[in-house]
XYZ file of C-alpha atoms in Angstrom:
302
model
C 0.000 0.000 0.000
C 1.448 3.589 -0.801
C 1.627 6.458 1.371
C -1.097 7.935 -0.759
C -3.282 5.599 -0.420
C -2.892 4.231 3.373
C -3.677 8.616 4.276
C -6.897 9.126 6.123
C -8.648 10.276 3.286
C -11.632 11.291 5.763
C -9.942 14.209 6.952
C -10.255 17.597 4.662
C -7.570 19.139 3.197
C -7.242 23.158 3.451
C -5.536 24.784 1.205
C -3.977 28.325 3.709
C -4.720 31.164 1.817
C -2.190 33.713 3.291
C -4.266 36.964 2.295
C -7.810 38.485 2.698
C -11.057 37.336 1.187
C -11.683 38.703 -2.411
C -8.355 39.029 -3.322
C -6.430 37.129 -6.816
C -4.973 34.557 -4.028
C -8.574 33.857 -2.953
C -10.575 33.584 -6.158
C -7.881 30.928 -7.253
C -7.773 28.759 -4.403
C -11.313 28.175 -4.347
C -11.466 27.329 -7.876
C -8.679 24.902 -7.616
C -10.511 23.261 -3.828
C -13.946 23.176 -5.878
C -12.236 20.814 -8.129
C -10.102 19.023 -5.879
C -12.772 17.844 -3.837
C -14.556 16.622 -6.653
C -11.809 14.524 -7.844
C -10.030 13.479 -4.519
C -13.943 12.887 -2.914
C -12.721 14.478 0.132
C -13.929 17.992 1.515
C -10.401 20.858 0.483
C -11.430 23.976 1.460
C -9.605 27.126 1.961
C -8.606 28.643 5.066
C -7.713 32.847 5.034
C -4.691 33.503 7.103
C -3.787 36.949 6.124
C -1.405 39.410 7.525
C 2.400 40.055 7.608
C 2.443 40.259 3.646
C 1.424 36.720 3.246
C 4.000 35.630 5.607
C 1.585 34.206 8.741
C -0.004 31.922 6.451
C 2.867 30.837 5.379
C 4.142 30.319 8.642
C 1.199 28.296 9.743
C 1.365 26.289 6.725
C 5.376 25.615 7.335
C 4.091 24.083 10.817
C 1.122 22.183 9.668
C 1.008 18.249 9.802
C 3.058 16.910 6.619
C 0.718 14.509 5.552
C -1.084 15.961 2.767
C -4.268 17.831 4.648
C -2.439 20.985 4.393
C -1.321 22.832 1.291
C -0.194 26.670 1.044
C -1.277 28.412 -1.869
C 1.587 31.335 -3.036
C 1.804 33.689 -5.190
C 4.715 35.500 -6.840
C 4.867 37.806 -3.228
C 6.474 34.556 -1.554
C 9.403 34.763 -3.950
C 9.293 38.396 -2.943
C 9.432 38.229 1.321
C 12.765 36.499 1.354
C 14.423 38.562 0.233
C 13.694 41.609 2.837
C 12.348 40.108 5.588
C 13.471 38.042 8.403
C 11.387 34.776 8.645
C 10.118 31.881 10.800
C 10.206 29.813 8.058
C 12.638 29.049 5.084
C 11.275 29.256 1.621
C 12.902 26.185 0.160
C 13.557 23.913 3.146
C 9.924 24.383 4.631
C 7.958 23.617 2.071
C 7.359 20.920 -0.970
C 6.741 22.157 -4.381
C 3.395 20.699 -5.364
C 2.340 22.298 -8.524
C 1.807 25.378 -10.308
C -1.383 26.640 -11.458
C -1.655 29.606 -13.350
C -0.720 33.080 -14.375
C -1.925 36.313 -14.843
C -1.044 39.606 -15.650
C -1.068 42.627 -13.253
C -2.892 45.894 -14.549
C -2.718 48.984 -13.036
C -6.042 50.732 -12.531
C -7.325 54.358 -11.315
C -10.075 55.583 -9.550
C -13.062 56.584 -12.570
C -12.637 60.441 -10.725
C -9.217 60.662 -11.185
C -8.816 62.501 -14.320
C -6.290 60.917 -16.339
C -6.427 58.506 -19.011
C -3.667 57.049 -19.604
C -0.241 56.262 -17.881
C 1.719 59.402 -19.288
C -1.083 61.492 -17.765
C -0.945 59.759 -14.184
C 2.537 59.928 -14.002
C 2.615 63.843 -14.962
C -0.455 64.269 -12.884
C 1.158 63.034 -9.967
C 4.268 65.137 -10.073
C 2.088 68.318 -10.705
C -0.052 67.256 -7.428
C 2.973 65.564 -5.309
C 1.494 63.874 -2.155
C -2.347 63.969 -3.433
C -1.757 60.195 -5.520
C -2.305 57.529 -2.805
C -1.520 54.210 -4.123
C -3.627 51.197 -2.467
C -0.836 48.100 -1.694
C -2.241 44.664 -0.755
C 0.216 44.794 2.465
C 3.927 45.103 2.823
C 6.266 43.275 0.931
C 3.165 42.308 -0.799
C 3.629 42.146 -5.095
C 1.997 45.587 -5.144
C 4.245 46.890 -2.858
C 6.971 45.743 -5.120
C 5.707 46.175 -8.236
C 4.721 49.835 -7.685
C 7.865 50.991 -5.923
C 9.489 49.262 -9.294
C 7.178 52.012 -11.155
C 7.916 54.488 -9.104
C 12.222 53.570 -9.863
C 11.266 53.806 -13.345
C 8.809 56.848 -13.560
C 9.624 58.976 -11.137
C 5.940 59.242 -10.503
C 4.613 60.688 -6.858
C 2.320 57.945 -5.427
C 2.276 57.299 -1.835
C 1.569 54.180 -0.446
C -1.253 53.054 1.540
C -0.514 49.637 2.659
C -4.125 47.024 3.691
C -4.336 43.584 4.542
C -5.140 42.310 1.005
C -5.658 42.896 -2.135
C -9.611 43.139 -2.076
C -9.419 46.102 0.466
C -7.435 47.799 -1.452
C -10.043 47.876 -4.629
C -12.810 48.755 -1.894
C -11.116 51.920 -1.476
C -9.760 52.275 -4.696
C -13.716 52.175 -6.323
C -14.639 54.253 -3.368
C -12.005 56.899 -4.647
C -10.097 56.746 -1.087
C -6.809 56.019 -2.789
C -6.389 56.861 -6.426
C -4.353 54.152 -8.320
C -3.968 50.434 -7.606
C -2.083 47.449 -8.917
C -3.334 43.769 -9.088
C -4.435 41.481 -11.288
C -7.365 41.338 -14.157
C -8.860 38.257 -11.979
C -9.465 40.344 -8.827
C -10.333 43.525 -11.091
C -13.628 42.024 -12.457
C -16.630 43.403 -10.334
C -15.386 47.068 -10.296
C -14.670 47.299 -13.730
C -17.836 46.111 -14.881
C -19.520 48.358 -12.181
C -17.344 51.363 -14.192
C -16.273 52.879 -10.777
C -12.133 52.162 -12.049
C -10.540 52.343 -15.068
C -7.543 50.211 -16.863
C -4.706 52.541 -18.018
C -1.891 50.017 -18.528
C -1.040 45.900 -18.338
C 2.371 45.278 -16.537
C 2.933 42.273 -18.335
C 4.651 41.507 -21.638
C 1.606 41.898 -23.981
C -1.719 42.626 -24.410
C -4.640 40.974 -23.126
C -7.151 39.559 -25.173
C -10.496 40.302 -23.189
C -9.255 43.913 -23.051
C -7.212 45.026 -26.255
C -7.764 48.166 -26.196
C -5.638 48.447 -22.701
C -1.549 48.727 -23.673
C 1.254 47.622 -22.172
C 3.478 49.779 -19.786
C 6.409 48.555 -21.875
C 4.248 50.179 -25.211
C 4.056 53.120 -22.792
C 7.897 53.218 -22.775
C 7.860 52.025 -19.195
C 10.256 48.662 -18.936
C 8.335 47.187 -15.999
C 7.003 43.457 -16.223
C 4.734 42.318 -13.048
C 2.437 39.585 -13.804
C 1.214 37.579 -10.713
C 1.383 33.913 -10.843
C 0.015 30.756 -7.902
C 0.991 27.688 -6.730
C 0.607 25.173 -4.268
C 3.358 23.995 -1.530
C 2.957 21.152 1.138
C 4.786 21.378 4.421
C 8.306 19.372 3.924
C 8.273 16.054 4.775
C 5.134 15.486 3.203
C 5.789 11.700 1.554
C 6.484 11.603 -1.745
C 3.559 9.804 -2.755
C 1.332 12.426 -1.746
C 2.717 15.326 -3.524
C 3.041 13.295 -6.235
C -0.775 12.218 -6.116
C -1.832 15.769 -5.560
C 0.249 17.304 -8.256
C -1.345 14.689 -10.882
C -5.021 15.898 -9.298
C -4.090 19.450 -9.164
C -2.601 19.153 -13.558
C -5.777 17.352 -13.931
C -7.628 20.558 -13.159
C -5.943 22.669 -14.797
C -6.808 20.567 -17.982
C -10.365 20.696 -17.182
C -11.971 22.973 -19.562
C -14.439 24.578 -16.969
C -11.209 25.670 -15.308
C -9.475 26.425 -18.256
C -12.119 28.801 -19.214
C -13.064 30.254 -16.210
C -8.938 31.590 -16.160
C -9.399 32.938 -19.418
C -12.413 35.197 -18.445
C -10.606 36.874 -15.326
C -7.518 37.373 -18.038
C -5.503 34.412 -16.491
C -3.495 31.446 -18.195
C -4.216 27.652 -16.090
C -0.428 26.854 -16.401
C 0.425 23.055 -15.513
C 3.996 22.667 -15.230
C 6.064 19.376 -14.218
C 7.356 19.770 -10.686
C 11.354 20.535 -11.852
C 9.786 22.910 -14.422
C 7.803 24.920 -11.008
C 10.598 24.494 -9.077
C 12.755 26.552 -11.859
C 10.161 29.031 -11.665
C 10.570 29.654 -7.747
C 14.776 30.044 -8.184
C 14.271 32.470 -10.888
C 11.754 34.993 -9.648
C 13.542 34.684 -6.424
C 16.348 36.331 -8.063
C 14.205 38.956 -9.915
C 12.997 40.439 -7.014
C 15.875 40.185 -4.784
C 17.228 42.309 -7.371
C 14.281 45.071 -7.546
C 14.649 45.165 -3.799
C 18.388 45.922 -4.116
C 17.491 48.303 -7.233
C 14.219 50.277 -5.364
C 15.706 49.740 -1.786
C 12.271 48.547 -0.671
C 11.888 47.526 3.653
C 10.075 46.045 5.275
C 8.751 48.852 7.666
């Protein structure tokens, strides 16, 4: 009998969602339990730990049991925390890569009273009005927090930061017109836009989007700034091989699931299976990109 199959498969599995309800983190991971559950028969649900820029739910995740009834899901600010804060946990050693599951693209969006339309005007804007631009971060050391102050390197532009616990705060206030400019993904972008209380002005990734064309890239903009936003899912270490291995086969199965596949495309993400050596490349190398843009923007932790 393998390890995967002798596991009490009567016990749930939660998948630790280290940031606020509502957010890109969120919306994933309870696409990805839905389906689980279906295909494992066993209750996954997911479990919002948020605070410390993502880094409490990782912690409790780095401390859960390793036998496959916990899984963390990350996104690309977990590459980010390493690399200026001090944790309880280690990145690598802690954890077990599990699989990857998609990608998205970040866009940056403004409050529909802010008068600018594009990001040449919200960058002169902002210098003309210095201290008025309040830029709404998902936390510190969050991938806002780093991909704005990356913008900010590059653009000189005036924002200041206004740091909540999550990402779906954030677009409260930003649709509210509290703070005037915010950063995140398409996924997470969906109600306000269609509710026309914010407004796209740029995609921080490398091209355009399909679902909105019209929307150009900050590198069309002359801005060389590439942010898109990517999840995962890591199991403690020591989890047995057999049941990383099980879940990562489950968790590609999704992702090849056309419900799943669509449902991606119509928040402007990409389901992305990977083989676990491919994921594991992934980590290393954005790792290094923004321990670089820390060193380059001189970002703390506060």
């Amino acid at each position: 009998m393998t390890a995967a199959q002798a596991q009490d498969t009567s016990k749930p599995i939660r998948i630790i969602v280290p940031f606020a309800t509502g957010g890109s983190n969120d919306i994933v991971g309870r696409a990805i339990a839905q389906q689980l559950s279906t295909r494992l028969k066993r209750n996954v649900y997911v479990e919002n730990r948020a605070g410390g820029g993502g880094t409490l739910g990782s912690e409790i995740a780095a401390r859960g049991e390793p036998d496959g009834t916990t899984l963390l899901l990350i996104s690309s600010t977990f590459t980010m925390n390493a690399s200026i804060m001090k944790l309880s946990y280690d990145p690598v050693k802690s954890f077990t890569p599990v699989a990857m599951l998609g990608m998205g693209p970040s866009v940056i969006a403004v409050s529909s009273s802010l008068p600018v339309n594009s990001i040449k005007e919200l960058v002169d804007y902002s210098k003309k009005n210095p201290g008025t631009v309040n830029f709404g971060s998902s936390g510190v050391a969050s991938f806002q927090h780093f991909a704005i102050e990356l913008f900010k390197a590059r653009t000189g532009a005036d924002l200041t930061i206004v740091h909540y616990k999550g990402g779906s705060p954030a677009l409260v206030d930003l649709a509210a017109g509290h703070v005037q400019v915010s950063l995140g993904s398409l996924i997470q972008m969906q109600p306000f836009l269609k509710s026309g209380r914010i407004k796209l002005l740029a995609v921080a990734g490398p091209k355009r989007v399909e679902m909105i064309q019209n929307v150009p890239t900050l590198k069309e903009s002359g801005i060389d700034v590439d942010a898109s936003n990517w999840w995962a899912l890591l199991a403690p270490a020591g989890t047995p091989a057999a049941i990383v291995d099980q879940l990562h086969r489950e968790t590609n199965a999704v992702l090849t699931d056309p419900e799943i596949k669509t449902r991606f495309a119509r928040e402007g993400a990409d389901a992305m299976p990977m083989t676990r050596p491919e994921f594991e490349k992934l980590i290393a190398t954005e790792t290094r990109k923004w321990a670089e843009v820390a060193k380059e923007t001189g970002i703390k932790p506060e």
